[in-house]
Tab-separated table of N, CA and C in Angstrom:
chain	number	residue	atom	x	y	z
K	234	MET	N	0.826	-1.187	0.000
K	234	MET	CA	0.000	0.000	0.000
K	234	MET	C	0.874	1.255	0.000
K	235	ARG	N	1.898	1.233	0.823
K	235	ARG	CA	2.796	2.375	0.900
K	235	ARG	C	3.517	2.591	-0.434
K	236	LEU	N	3.865	1.526	-1.116
K	236	LEU	CA	4.527	1.588	-2.412
K	236	LEU	C	3.604	2.209	-3.467
K	237	VAL	N	2.322	1.903	-3.424
K	237	VAL	CA	1.346	2.449	-4.354
K	237	VAL	C	1.219	3.963	-4.153
K	238	ILE	N	1.197	4.393	-2.887
K	238	ILE	CA	1.096	5.826	-2.593
K	238	ILE	C	2.345	6.549	-3.072
K	239	MET	N	3.510	5.963	-2.885
K	239	MET	CA	4.762	6.581	-3.333
K	239	MET	C	4.787	6.697	-4.849
K	240	LYS	N	4.303	5.637	-5.562
K	240	LYS	CA	4.258	5.700	-7.033
K	240	LYS	C	3.304	6.795	-7.493
K	241	ALA	N	2.178	6.923	-6.808
K	241	ALA	CA	1.201	7.964	-7.165
K	241	ALA	C	1.813	9.348	-6.952
K	242	ASN	N	2.532	9.538	-5.848
K	242	ASN	CA	3.183	10.819	-5.598
K	242	ASN	C	4.242	11.117	-6.642
K	243	CYS	N	5.008	10.105	-7.022
K	243	CYS	CA	6.039	10.286	-8.057
K	243	CYS	C	5.420	10.663	-9.393
K	244	ILE	N	4.327	10.006	-9.727
K	244	ILE	CA	3.649	10.312	-10.995
K	244	ILE	C	3.109	11.739	-10.953
K	245	ASP	N	2.522	12.149	-9.831
K	245	ASP	CA	2.016	13.519	-9.691
K	245	ASP	C	3.151	14.525	-9.836
K	246	ILE	N	4.268	14.239	-9.194
K	246	ILE	CA	5.415	15.143	-9.271
K	246	ILE	C	5.933	15.235	-10.702
K	247	LEU	N	6.017	14.109	-11.393
K	247	LEU	CA	6.466	14.112	-12.786
K	247	LEU	C	5.519	14.907	-13.680
K	248	LEU	N	4.218	14.744	-13.471
K	248	LEU	CA	3.247	15.502	-14.269
K	248	LEU	C	3.384	16.999	-14.029
K	249	ILE	N	3.563	17.384	-12.775
K	249	ILE	CA	3.741	18.798	-12.456
K	249	ILE	C	5.004	19.338	-13.107
K	250	LEU	N	6.089	18.582	-13.041
K	250	LEU	CA	7.342	19.001	-13.680
K	250	LEU	C	7.175	19.153	-15.195
K	251	LEU	N	6.475	18.223	-15.817
K	251	LEU	CA	6.253	18.312	-17.260
K	251	LEU	C	5.457	19.565	-17.623
K	252	VAL	N	4.444	19.867	-16.846
K	252	VAL	CA	3.645	21.069	-17.108
K	252	VAL	C	4.502	22.319	-16.938
K	253	VAL	N	5.271	22.372	-15.857
K	253	VAL	CA	6.132	23.526	-15.601
K	253	VAL	C	7.162	23.679	-16.716
K	254	LEU	N	7.784	22.589	-17.116
K	254	LEU	CA	8.782	22.654	-18.189
K	254	LEU	C	8.160	23.070	-19.516
K	255	SER	N	6.980	22.570	-19.818
K	255	SER	CA	6.363	22.935	-21.096
K	255	SER	C	6.003	24.422	-21.127
K	256	VAL	N	5.561	24.952	-19.996
K	256	VAL	CA	5.255	26.381	-19.927
K	256	VAL	C	6.540	27.202	-19.992
K	257	ALA	N	7.565	26.764	-19.295
K	257	ALA	CA	8.830	27.497	-19.252
K	257	ALA	C	9.547	27.487	-20.586
K	258	CYS	N	9.334	26.471	-21.384
K	258	CYS	CA	10.052	26.338	-22.657
K	258	CYS	C	9.349	27.013	-23.824
K	259	LYS	N	8.174	27.598	-23.603
K	259	LYS	CA	7.489	28.300	-24.686
K	259	LYS	C	8.376	29.419	-25.197
K	260	GLN	N	8.498	29.535	-26.519
K	260	GLN	CA	9.316	30.600	-27.086
K	260	GLN	C	8.499	31.867	-27.201
K	261	LYS	N	9.097	32.944	-26.799
K	261	LYS	CA	8.476	34.253	-26.935
K	261	LYS	C	9.130	34.952	-28.111
K	262	PRO	N	8.350	35.767	-28.835
K	262	PRO	CA	8.973	36.516	-29.925
K	262	PRO	C	10.043	37.462	-29.373
K	263	VAL	N	11.103	37.618	-30.134
K	263	VAL	CA	12.190	38.499	-29.705
K	263	VAL	C	12.276	39.644	-30.696
K	264	GLU	N	12.468	40.822	-30.188
K	264	GLU	CA	12.519	42.016	-31.019
K	264	GLU	C	13.874	42.680	-30.838
K	265	GLN	N	14.526	43.055	-31.946
K	265	GLN	CA	15.787	43.785	-31.887
K	265	GLN	C	15.478	45.266	-31.720
K	266	VAL	N	16.102	45.896	-30.795
K	266	VAL	CA	15.896	47.319	-30.549
K	266	VAL	C	17.257	47.987	-30.473
K	267	SER	N	17.376	49.154	-31.084
K	267	SER	CA	18.621	49.898	-31.023
K	267	SER	C	18.520	50.934	-29.911
K	268	ILE	N	19.425	50.852	-28.951
K	268	ILE	CA	19.474	51.815	-27.855
K	268	ILE	C	20.838	52.471	-27.896
K	269	ASN	N	20.853	53.784	-28.129
K	269	ASN	CA	22.094	54.551	-28.232
K	269	ASN	C	23.066	53.925	-29.230
K	270	GLY	N	22.526	53.435	-30.347
K	270	GLY	CA	23.372	52.851	-31.374
K	270	GLY	C	23.757	51.405	-31.129
K	271	ASP	N	23.526	50.896	-29.942
K	271	ASP	CA	23.829	49.503	-29.646
K	271	ASP	C	22.579	48.673	-29.867
K	272	ASN	N	22.745	47.481	-30.424
K	272	ASN	CA	21.601	46.595	-30.584
K	272	ASN	C	21.388	45.820	-29.306
K	273	ALA	N	20.189	45.845	-28.817
K	273	ALA	CA	19.833	45.100	-27.615
K	273	ALA	C	18.669	44.192	-27.957
K	274	VAL	N	18.564	43.091	-27.286
K	274	VAL	CA	17.464	42.172	-27.501
K	274	VAL	C	16.444	42.393	-26.395
K	275	VAL	N	15.213	42.655	-26.814
K	275	VAL	CA	14.130	42.879	-25.871
K	275	VAL	C	13.076	41.812	-26.125
K	276	GLU	N	12.693	41.096	-25.080
K	276	GLU	CA	11.658	40.093	-25.245
K	276	GLU	C	10.302	40.756	-25.107
K	277	GLU	N	9.431	40.449	-26.050
K	277	GLU	CA	8.092	41.007	-26.036
K	277	GLU	C	7.109	39.858	-26.150
K	278	GLU	N	6.260	39.720	-25.157
K	278	GLU	CA	5.286	38.640	-25.181
K	278	GLU	C	4.184	38.992	-26.172
K	279	PHE	N	3.770	38.027	-26.964
K	279	PHE	CA	2.729	38.239	-27.957
K	279	PHE	C	1.378	38.328	-27.258
K	280	ASP	N	0.656	39.387	-27.514
K	280	ASP	CA	-0.683	39.564	-26.979
K	280	ASP	C	-1.601	39.840	-28.170
K	281	PRO	N	-2.554	38.946	-28.442
K	281	PRO	CA	-3.396	39.125	-29.629
K	281	PRO	C	-4.215	40.411	-29.598
K	282	TYR	N	-4.602	40.883	-28.420
K	282	TYR	CA	-5.371	42.118	-28.334
K	282	TYR	C	-4.517	43.321	-28.707
K	283	ILE	N	-3.283	43.335	-28.223
K	283	ILE	CA	-2.379	44.437	-28.565
K	283	ILE	C	-2.077	44.403	-30.052
K	284	GLU	N	-1.814	43.231	-30.583
K	284	GLU	CA	-1.531	43.102	-32.008
K	284	GLU	C	-2.739	43.533	-32.844
K	285	GLY	N	-3.933	43.159	-32.418
K	285	GLY	CA	-5.148	43.577	-33.121
K	285	GLY	C	-5.304	45.082	-33.120
K	286	ASN	N	-5.044	45.713	-31.972
K	286	ASN	CA	-5.134	47.172	-31.898
K	286	ASN	C	-4.086	47.843	-32.765
K	287	ARG	N	-2.892	47.262	-32.838
K	287	ARG	CA	-1.854	47.825	-33.723
K	287	ARG	C	-2.302	47.786	-35.174
K	288	ARG	N	-2.918	46.683	-35.572
K	288	ARG	CA	-3.394	46.563	-36.952
K	288	ARG	C	-4.503	47.568	-37.249
K	289	ILE	N	-5.429	47.718	-36.297
K	289	ILE	CA	-6.516	48.682	-36.469
K	289	ILE	C	-5.952	50.090	-36.588
K	290	LEU	N	-5.001	50.437	-35.724
K	290	LEU	CA	-4.379	51.756	-35.760
K	290	LEU	C	-3.656	51.982	-37.089
K	291	ALA	N	-2.953	50.960	-37.570
K	291	ALA	CA	-2.247	51.082	-38.849
K	291	ALA	C	-3.232	51.314	-39.998
K	292	LEU	N	-4.347	50.583	-40.009
K	292	LEU	CA	-5.351	50.772	-41.056
K	292	LEU	C	-5.978	52.164	-40.975
K	293	GLU	N	-6.234	52.626	-39.753
K	293	GLU	CA	-6.796	53.971	-39.560
K	293	GLU	C	-5.816	55.030	-40.063
K	294	ASN	N	-4.537	54.857	-39.763
K	294	ASN	CA	-3.521	55.808	-40.235
K	294	ASN	C	-3.445	55.833	-41.752
K	295	GLU	N	-3.556	54.669	-42.380
K	295	GLU	CA	-3.559	54.613	-43.846
K	295	GLU	C	-4.755	55.360	-44.411
K	296	GLU	N	-5.911	55.177	-43.786
K	296	GLU	CA	-7.125	55.861	-44.230
K	296	GLU	C	-6.970	57.383	-44.099
K	297	ILE	N	-6.404	57.824	-42.980
K	297	ILE	CA	-6.178	59.259	-42.766
K	297	ILE	C	-5.194	59.788	-43.807
K	298	ASP	N	-4.117	59.054	-44.055
K	298	ASP	CA	-3.135	59.478	-45.060
K	298	ASP	C	-3.777	59.628	-46.436
K	299	LEU	N	-4.692	58.733	-46.784
K	299	LEU	CA	-5.376	58.822	-48.079
K	299	LEU	C	-6.243	60.083	-48.170
K	300	VAL	N	-6.917	60.427	-47.086
K	300	VAL	CA	-7.738	61.648	-47.080
K	300	VAL	C	-6.850	62.875	-47.251
K	301	VAL	N	-5.742	62.927	-46.529
K	301	VAL	CA	-4.808	64.050	-46.635
K	301	VAL	C	-4.295	64.167	-48.066
K	302	LYS	N	-3.927	63.049	-48.643
K	302	LYS	CA	-3.398	63.042	-50.016
K	302	LYS	C	-4.471	63.451	-51.023
K	303	ARG	N	-5.688	62.912	-50.869
K	303	ARG	CA	-6.776	63.217	-51.808
K	303	ARG	C	-7.102	64.707	-51.815
K	304	HIS	N	-7.073	65.359	-50.650
K	304	HIS	CA	-7.415	66.778	-50.557
K	304	HIS	C	-6.202	67.700	-50.720
K	305	HIS	N	-5.006	67.108	-50.867
K	305	HIS	CA	-3.768	67.881	-51.011
K	305	HIS	C	-3.545	68.821	-49.825
K	306	TRP	N	-3.844	68.315	-48.635
K	306	TRP	CA	-3.636	69.097	-47.423
K	306	TRP	C	-2.187	68.972	-46.993
K	307	ASN	N	-1.600	70.077	-46.614
K	307	ASN	CA	-0.220	70.101	-46.134
K	307	ASN	C	-0.261	70.102	-44.605
K	308	MET	N	-0.294	68.919	-44.016
K	308	MET	CA	-0.506	68.806	-42.579
K	308	MET	C	0.766	68.368	-41.861
K	309	MET	N	0.885	68.845	-40.634
K	309	MET	CA	1.951	68.386	-39.750
K	309	MET	C	1.363	67.290	-38.869
K	310	GLU	N	2.238	66.414	-38.374
K	310	GLU	CA	1.778	65.323	-37.512
K	310	GLU	C	2.545	65.353	-36.199
K	311	THR	N	1.817	65.230	-35.103
K	311	THR	CA	2.451	65.185	-33.787
K	311	THR	C	2.824	63.738	-33.463
K	312	GLY	N	3.518	63.542	-32.379
K	312	GLY	CA	3.914	62.205	-31.957
K	312	GLY	C	2.748	61.299	-31.612
K	313	THR	N	1.598	61.870	-31.305
K	313	THR	CA	0.427	61.066	-30.963
K	313	THR	C	-0.379	60.652	-32.182
K	314	GLY	N	-0.056	61.234	-33.337
K	314	GLY	CA	-0.798	60.925	-34.562
K	314	GLY	C	-1.788	61.999	-34.961
K	315	LEU	N	-1.917	63.058	-34.166
K	315	LEU	CA	-2.780	64.187	-34.525
K	315	LEU	C	-2.158	64.894	-35.726
K	316	ARG	N	-2.961	65.131	-36.750
K	316	ARG	CA	-2.496	65.887	-37.911
K	316	ARG	C	-3.210	67.234	-37.912
K	317	TYR	N	-2.459	68.276	-38.229
K	317	TYR	CA	-3.080	69.591	-38.230
K	317	TYR	C	-2.429	70.485	-39.271
K	318	GLN	N	-3.220	71.471	-39.700
K	318	GLN	CA	-2.764	72.441	-40.684
K	318	GLN	C	-3.270	73.811	-40.250
K	319	ILE	N	-2.345	74.734	-40.036
K	319	ILE	CA	-2.713	76.110	-39.694
K	319	ILE	C	-3.173	76.792	-40.978
K	320	LEU	N	-4.438	77.193	-41.014
K	320	LEU	CA	-4.990	77.860	-42.191
K	320	LEU	C	-4.785	79.369	-42.104
K	321	GLU	N	-4.886	79.913	-40.897
K	321	GLU	CA	-4.634	81.326	-40.622
K	321	GLU	C	-4.017	81.415	-39.245
K	322	PRO	N	-2.797	81.929	-39.146
K	322	PRO	CA	-2.183	82.018	-37.815
K	322	PRO	C	-2.881	83.075	-36.958
K	323	GLY	N	-2.858	82.839	-35.671
K	323	GLY	CA	-3.431	83.804	-34.733
K	323	GLY	C	-2.360	84.745	-34.222
K	324	ASN	N	-2.692	85.465	-33.172
K	324	ASN	CA	-1.763	86.412	-32.561
K	324	ASN	C	-1.647	86.114	-31.077
K	325	GLY	N	-0.483	86.368	-30.541
K	325	GLY	CA	-0.316	86.224	-29.101
K	325	GLY	C	0.312	84.904	-28.709
K	326	HIS	N	0.156	84.607	-27.449
K	326	HIS	CA	0.793	83.434	-26.849
K	326	HIS	C	0.075	82.133	-27.226
K	327	LEU	N	0.802	81.040	-27.175
K	327	LEU	CA	0.179	79.727	-27.320
K	327	LEU	C	-0.565	79.437	-26.026
K	328	PHE	N	-1.629	78.696	-26.125
K	328	PHE	CA	-2.387	78.340	-24.926
K	328	PHE	C	-1.580	77.366	-24.076
K	329	VAL	N	-1.738	77.488	-22.776
K	329	VAL	CA	-1.057	76.600	-21.829
K	329	VAL	C	-2.095	76.008	-20.877
K	330	GLU	N	-1.663	75.056	-20.085
K	330	GLU	CA	-2.549	74.391	-19.138
K	330	GLU	C	-3.293	75.412	-18.279
K	331	GLY	N	-4.596	75.243	-18.185
K	331	GLY	CA	-5.437	76.118	-17.382
K	331	GLY	C	-6.090	77.243	-18.158
K	332	ASP	N	-5.551	77.570	-19.356
K	332	ASP	CA	-6.153	78.628	-20.173
K	332	ASP	C	-7.531	78.196	-20.656
K	333	SER	N	-8.413	79.171	-20.803
K	333	SER	CA	-9.736	78.928	-21.363
K	333	SER	C	-9.665	79.151	-22.873
K	334	VAL	N	-10.201	78.206	-23.622
K	334	VAL	CA	-10.184	78.293	-25.085
K	334	VAL	C	-11.629	78.248	-25.573
K	335	ALA	N	-12.005	79.218	-26.398
K	335	ALA	CA	-13.332	79.244	-27.015
K	335	ALA	C	-13.142	79.170	-28.523
K	336	PHE	N	-13.988	78.367	-29.175
K	336	PHE	CA	-13.809	78.222	-30.618
K	336	PHE	C	-15.097	77.839	-31.327
K	337	ASN	N	-15.179	78.276	-32.581
K	337	ASN	CA	-16.205	77.815	-33.516
K	337	ASN	C	-15.633	76.599	-34.227
K	338	TYR	N	-16.497	75.718	-34.702
K	338	TYR	CA	-15.994	74.459	-35.254
K	338	TYR	C	-17.006	73.789	-36.170
K	339	THR	N	-16.492	72.907	-36.986
K	339	THR	CA	-17.290	71.872	-37.638
K	339	THR	C	-16.534	70.574	-37.412
K	340	ILE	N	-17.280	69.524	-37.169
K	340	ILE	CA	-16.698	68.192	-37.000
K	340	ILE	C	-17.307	67.307	-38.075
K	341	SER	N	-16.428	66.672	-38.868
K	341	SER	CA	-16.869	65.803	-39.952
K	341	SER	C	-16.206	64.440	-39.823
K	342	LEU	N	-16.836	63.460	-40.446
K	342	LEU	CA	-16.220	62.146	-40.574
K	342	LEU	C	-15.235	62.209	-41.738
K	343	LEU	N	-14.389	61.206	-41.885
K	343	LEU	CA	-13.436	61.200	-43.006
K	343	LEU	C	-14.153	61.183	-44.346
K	344	SER	N	-15.378	60.694	-44.379
K	344	SER	CA	-16.169	60.685	-45.614
K	344	SER	C	-16.590	62.090	-46.031
K	345	GLY	N	-16.464	63.054	-45.110
K	345	GLY	CA	-16.875	64.429	-45.379
K	345	GLY	C	-18.225	64.761	-44.765
K	346	LYS	N	-18.941	63.772	-44.258
K	346	LYS	CA	-20.253	64.012	-43.651
K	346	LYS	C	-20.080	64.809	-42.355
K	347	GLU	N	-20.716	65.981	-42.298
K	347	GLU	CA	-20.650	66.823	-41.105
K	347	GLU	C	-21.557	66.242	-40.021
K	348	VAL	N	-21.025	66.149	-38.800
K	348	VAL	CA	-21.824	65.603	-37.703
K	348	VAL	C	-22.154	66.634	-36.629
K	349	TYR	N	-21.291	67.621	-36.422
K	349	TYR	CA	-21.544	68.674	-35.442
K	349	TYR	C	-20.960	69.982	-35.968
K	350	ASN	N	-21.545	71.107	-35.530
K	350	ASN	CA	-20.967	72.408	-35.835
K	350	ASN	C	-21.426	73.417	-34.794
K	351	SER	N	-20.681	74.494	-34.685
K	351	SER	CA	-20.974	75.498	-33.665
K	351	SER	C	-22.210	76.323	-33.998
K	352	GLU	N	-22.606	76.419	-35.276
K	352	GLU	CA	-23.823	77.146	-35.616
K	352	GLU	C	-25.042	76.478	-34.998
K	353	THR	N	-25.066	75.162	-35.012
K	353	THR	CA	-26.187	74.403	-34.460
K	353	THR	C	-26.011	74.112	-32.975
K	354	ASP	N	-24.790	73.726	-32.609
K	354	ASP	CA	-24.540	73.225	-31.254
K	354	ASP	C	-23.903	74.243	-30.317
K	355	GLY	N	-23.571	75.414	-30.824
K	355	GLY	CA	-22.998	76.458	-29.988
K	355	GLY	C	-21.479	76.407	-29.925
K	356	VAL	N	-20.911	77.524	-29.540
K	356	VAL	CA	-19.464	77.669	-29.394
K	356	VAL	C	-18.994	76.717	-28.294
K	357	LYS	N	-17.844	76.102	-28.476
K	357	LYS	CA	-17.255	75.250	-27.435
K	357	LYS	C	-16.249	76.066	-26.648
K	358	THR	N	-16.250	75.841	-25.348
K	358	THR	CA	-15.267	76.457	-24.464
K	358	THR	C	-14.769	75.382	-23.517
K	359	PHE	N	-13.462	75.350	-23.320
K	359	PHE	CA	-12.889	74.385	-22.371
K	359	PHE	C	-11.605	74.942	-21.789
K	360	ARG	N	-11.168	74.338	-20.691
K	360	ARG	CA	-9.903	74.712	-20.052
K	360	ARG	C	-8.861	73.661	-20.431
K	361	VAL	N	-7.735	74.112	-20.934
K	361	VAL	CA	-6.669	73.223	-21.388
K	361	VAL	C	-6.182	72.354	-20.226
K	362	GLU	N	-6.215	71.049	-20.440
K	362	GLU	CA	-5.786	70.032	-19.477
K	362	GLU	C	-6.602	70.027	-18.187
K	363	LYS	N	-7.712	70.741	-18.158
K	363	LYS	CA	-8.519	70.820	-16.941
K	363	LYS	C	-9.984	70.488	-17.205
K	364	SER	N	-10.293	69.897	-18.347
K	364	SER	CA	-11.677	69.577	-18.670
K	364	SER	C	-11.745	68.207	-19.328
K	365	GLU	N	-12.946	67.785	-19.605
K	365	GLU	CA	-13.154	66.444	-20.158
K	365	GLU	C	-13.336	66.434	-21.663
K	366	GLU	N	-12.843	67.409	-22.361
K	366	GLU	CA	-12.880	67.390	-23.827
K	366	GLU	C	-11.966	66.274	-24.332
K	367	ILE	N	-12.117	65.932	-25.594
K	367	ILE	CA	-11.283	64.865	-26.151
K	367	ILE	C	-9.803	65.267	-26.066
K	368	PRO	N	-8.903	64.309	-25.928
K	368	PRO	CA	-7.471	64.608	-25.793
K	368	PRO	C	-6.904	65.456	-26.926
K	369	ALA	N	-7.393	65.257	-28.149
K	369	ALA	CA	-6.863	66.007	-29.285
K	369	ALA	C	-7.051	67.512	-29.124
K	370	LEU	N	-8.155	67.937	-28.538
K	370	LEU	CA	-8.389	69.374	-28.380
K	370	LEU	C	-7.401	69.993	-27.402
K	371	HIS	N	-7.058	69.275	-26.354
K	371	HIS	CA	-6.061	69.778	-25.405
K	371	HIS	C	-4.690	69.888	-26.085
K	372	GLU	N	-4.352	68.871	-26.859
K	372	GLU	CA	-3.068	68.888	-27.565
K	372	GLU	C	-3.035	70.004	-28.602
K	373	LEU	N	-4.089	70.125	-29.358
K	373	LEU	CA	-4.153	71.141	-30.413
K	373	LEU	C	-4.116	72.553	-29.831
K	374	ALA	N	-4.797	72.764	-28.710
K	374	ALA	CA	-4.833	74.093	-28.098
K	374	ALA	C	-3.433	74.585	-27.765
K	375	LYS	N	-2.541	73.680	-27.386
K	375	LYS	CA	-1.178	74.077	-27.022
K	375	LYS	C	-0.305	74.356	-28.248
K	376	LEU	N	-0.869	74.180	-29.433
K	376	LEU	CA	-0.128	74.435	-30.671
K	376	LEU	C	-0.574	75.712	-31.371
K	377	VAL	N	-1.617	76.360	-30.843
K	377	VAL	CA	-2.187	77.522	-31.512
K	377	VAL	C	-2.345	78.695	-30.540
K	378	SER	N	-2.626	79.854	-31.106
K	378	SER	CA	-2.843	81.067	-30.301
K	378	SER	C	-4.220	81.641	-30.649
K	379	PRO	N	-4.694	82.626	-29.906
K	379	PRO	CA	-5.995	83.234	-30.198
K	379	PRO	C	-6.075	83.731	-31.639
K	380	GLY	N	-7.224	83.497	-32.266
K	380	GLY	CA	-7.450	83.934	-33.639
K	380	GLY	C	-7.042	82.920	-34.701
K	381	THR	N	-6.420	81.829	-34.314
K	381	THR	CA	-5.958	80.825	-35.278
K	381	THR	C	-7.136	80.107	-35.923
K	382	LYS	N	-6.998	79.842	-37.226
K	382	LYS	CA	-7.910	78.940	-37.930
K	382	LYS	C	-7.076	77.712	-38.274
K	383	VAL	N	-7.587	76.546	-37.922
K	383	VAL	CA	-6.820	75.318	-38.077
K	383	VAL	C	-7.733	74.172	-38.501
K	384	ARG	N	-7.184	73.299	-39.297
K	384	ARG	CA	-7.857	72.055	-39.658
K	384	ARG	C	-7.077	70.933	-38.994
K	385	ALA	N	-7.782	69.964	-38.417
K	385	ALA	CA	-7.106	68.844	-37.765
K	385	ALA	C	-7.809	67.538	-38.109
K	386	ILE	N	-7.013	66.516	-38.293
K	386	ILE	CA	-7.563	65.167	-38.402
K	386	ILE	C	-7.184	64.443	-37.127
K	387	VAL	N	-8.208	63.976	-36.444
K	387	VAL	CA	-8.048	63.384	-35.124
K	387	VAL	C	-8.234	61.877	-35.210
K	388	PRO	N	-7.179	61.094	-34.929
K	388	PRO	CA	-7.348	59.638	-34.886
K	388	PRO	C	-8.331	59.266	-33.772
K	389	SER	N	-8.981	58.150	-33.916
K	389	SER	CA	-10.031	57.774	-32.959
K	389	SER	C	-9.525	57.682	-31.526
K	390	HIS	N	-8.260	57.268	-31.329
K	390	HIS	CA	-7.762	57.144	-29.955
K	390	HIS	C	-7.595	58.499	-29.280
K	391	LEU	N	-7.584	59.588	-30.053
K	391	LEU	CA	-7.520	60.935	-29.488
K	391	LEU	C	-8.890	61.610	-29.516
K	392	ALA	N	-9.905	60.881	-30.016
K	392	ALA	CA	-11.264	61.427	-30.094
K	392	ALA	C	-12.156	60.668	-29.109
K	393	TYR	N	-13.044	59.844	-29.631
K	393	TYR	CA	-14.010	59.150	-28.770
K	393	TYR	C	-13.725	57.658	-28.632
K	394	GLY	N	-12.556	57.213	-29.108
K	394	GLY	CA	-12.105	55.848	-28.882
K	394	GLY	C	-13.006	54.781	-29.473
K	395	ALA	N	-12.980	53.628	-28.840
K	395	ALA	CA	-13.723	52.463	-29.324
K	395	ALA	C	-15.218	52.586	-29.073
K	396	ALA	N	-15.624	53.459	-28.153
K	396	ALA	CA	-17.036	53.559	-27.776
K	396	ALA	C	-17.821	54.557	-28.625
K	397	GLY	N	-17.154	55.548	-29.210
K	397	GLY	CA	-17.871	56.604	-29.897
K	397	GLY	C	-18.425	57.603	-28.891
K	398	ASP	N	-19.221	58.537	-29.371
K	398	ASP	CA	-19.778	59.548	-28.458
K	398	ASP	C	-21.183	59.197	-27.986
K	399	GLY	N	-21.701	58.061	-28.416
K	399	GLY	CA	-23.036	57.650	-27.998
K	399	GLY	C	-24.137	58.361	-28.756
K	400	ASN	N	-23.766	59.127	-29.780
K	400	ASN	CA	-24.768	59.872	-30.540
K	400	ASN	C	-24.506	59.731	-32.038
K	401	LYS	N	-23.725	60.635	-32.608
K	401	LYS	CA	-23.510	60.637	-34.059
K	401	LYS	C	-22.175	60.033	-34.485
K	402	ILE	N	-21.290	59.801	-33.537
K	402	ILE	CA	-19.956	59.301	-33.869
K	402	ILE	C	-19.826	57.876	-33.333
K	403	VAL	N	-19.616	56.937	-34.249
K	403	VAL	CA	-19.464	55.538	-33.844
K	403	VAL	C	-18.051	55.310	-33.314
K	404	GLY	N	-17.818	54.152	-32.737
K	404	GLY	CA	-16.502	53.820	-32.206
K	404	GLY	C	-15.448	53.721	-33.296
K	405	ARG	N	-14.223	54.003	-32.900
K	405	ARG	CA	-13.054	53.947	-33.789
K	405	ARG	C	-13.238	54.794	-35.047
K	406	GLU	N	-13.762	55.995	-34.858
K	406	GLU	CA	-14.023	56.896	-35.979
K	406	GLU	C	-13.081	58.091	-35.926
K	407	PRO	N	-12.137	58.201	-36.884
K	407	PRO	CA	-11.315	59.414	-36.965
K	407	PRO	C	-12.202	60.585	-37.385
K	408	LEU	N	-11.825	61.782	-36.981
K	408	LEU	CA	-12.651	62.957	-37.242
K	408	LEU	C	-11.830	64.080	-37.860
K	409	ILE	N	-12.512	64.919	-38.624
K	409	ILE	CA	-11.898	66.124	-39.177
K	409	ILE	C	-12.525	67.314	-38.452
K	410	TYR	N	-11.687	68.121	-37.826
K	410	TYR	CA	-12.129	69.332	-37.140
K	410	TYR	C	-11.670	70.529	-37.945
K	411	SER	N	-12.580	71.471	-38.175
K	411	SER	CA	-12.234	72.800	-38.695
K	411	SER	C	-12.538	73.746	-37.556
K	412	ILE	N	-11.531	74.469	-37.099
K	412	ILE	CA	-11.640	75.252	-35.876
K	412	ILE	C	-11.188	76.686	-36.120
K	413	GLU	N	-11.912	77.617	-35.512
K	413	GLU	CA	-11.490	79.012	-35.465
K	413	GLU	C	-11.496	79.417	-33.993
K	414	ILE	N	-10.309	79.691	-33.461
K	414	ILE	CA	-10.182	80.107	-32.077
K	414	ILE	C	-10.704	81.542	-31.976
K	415	ILE	N	-11.677	81.778	-31.088
K	415	ILE	CA	-12.288	83.110	-31.023
K	415	ILE	C	-11.869	83.887	-29.793
K	416	ASN	N	-10.969	83.359	-28.983
K	416	ASN	CA	-10.441	84.126	-27.851
K	416	ASN	C	-9.731	85.374	-28.385
K	417	HIS	N	-9.878	86.485	-27.676
K	417	HIS	CA	-9.163	87.707	-28.086
K	417	HIS	C	-8.388	88.272	-26.948
């Protein structure tokens, strides 16, 4: 009887070791990264959700690039992916955190369909980095001064994200903003 229990324990231990070894031996993708000119190896675990989001973002960027090219817009791009074009420069200081910004606007989908505008919905006012406006507006405000007219293409991650606005803008929808800063 004691021998049977010992064999059962040995078999259990062997099974546990096999499971641990099989998990430990899984190969993870390896990515070469250059740091200060030196090549370093960085292990990156594959996550299908992250990879899916990267693909969606890449497709969205391609779509935005096509719109810019089709309209021959000369736009600058920030590190976050916000694209903007100053149509008329303003005067004075650039807005900083805490400043109040008031502006007239139209918001359109990439198809050109207008979804919101200040004539119907009223002038927008917000405080830079101190309000719940979409992230792109806070970023854009710090790039312009009072009186500026600007066009911006906002990737969905800087607009209403995967959820949309719950009204006219569906999830993962890039937007085109035409803005006139009316602060004086």
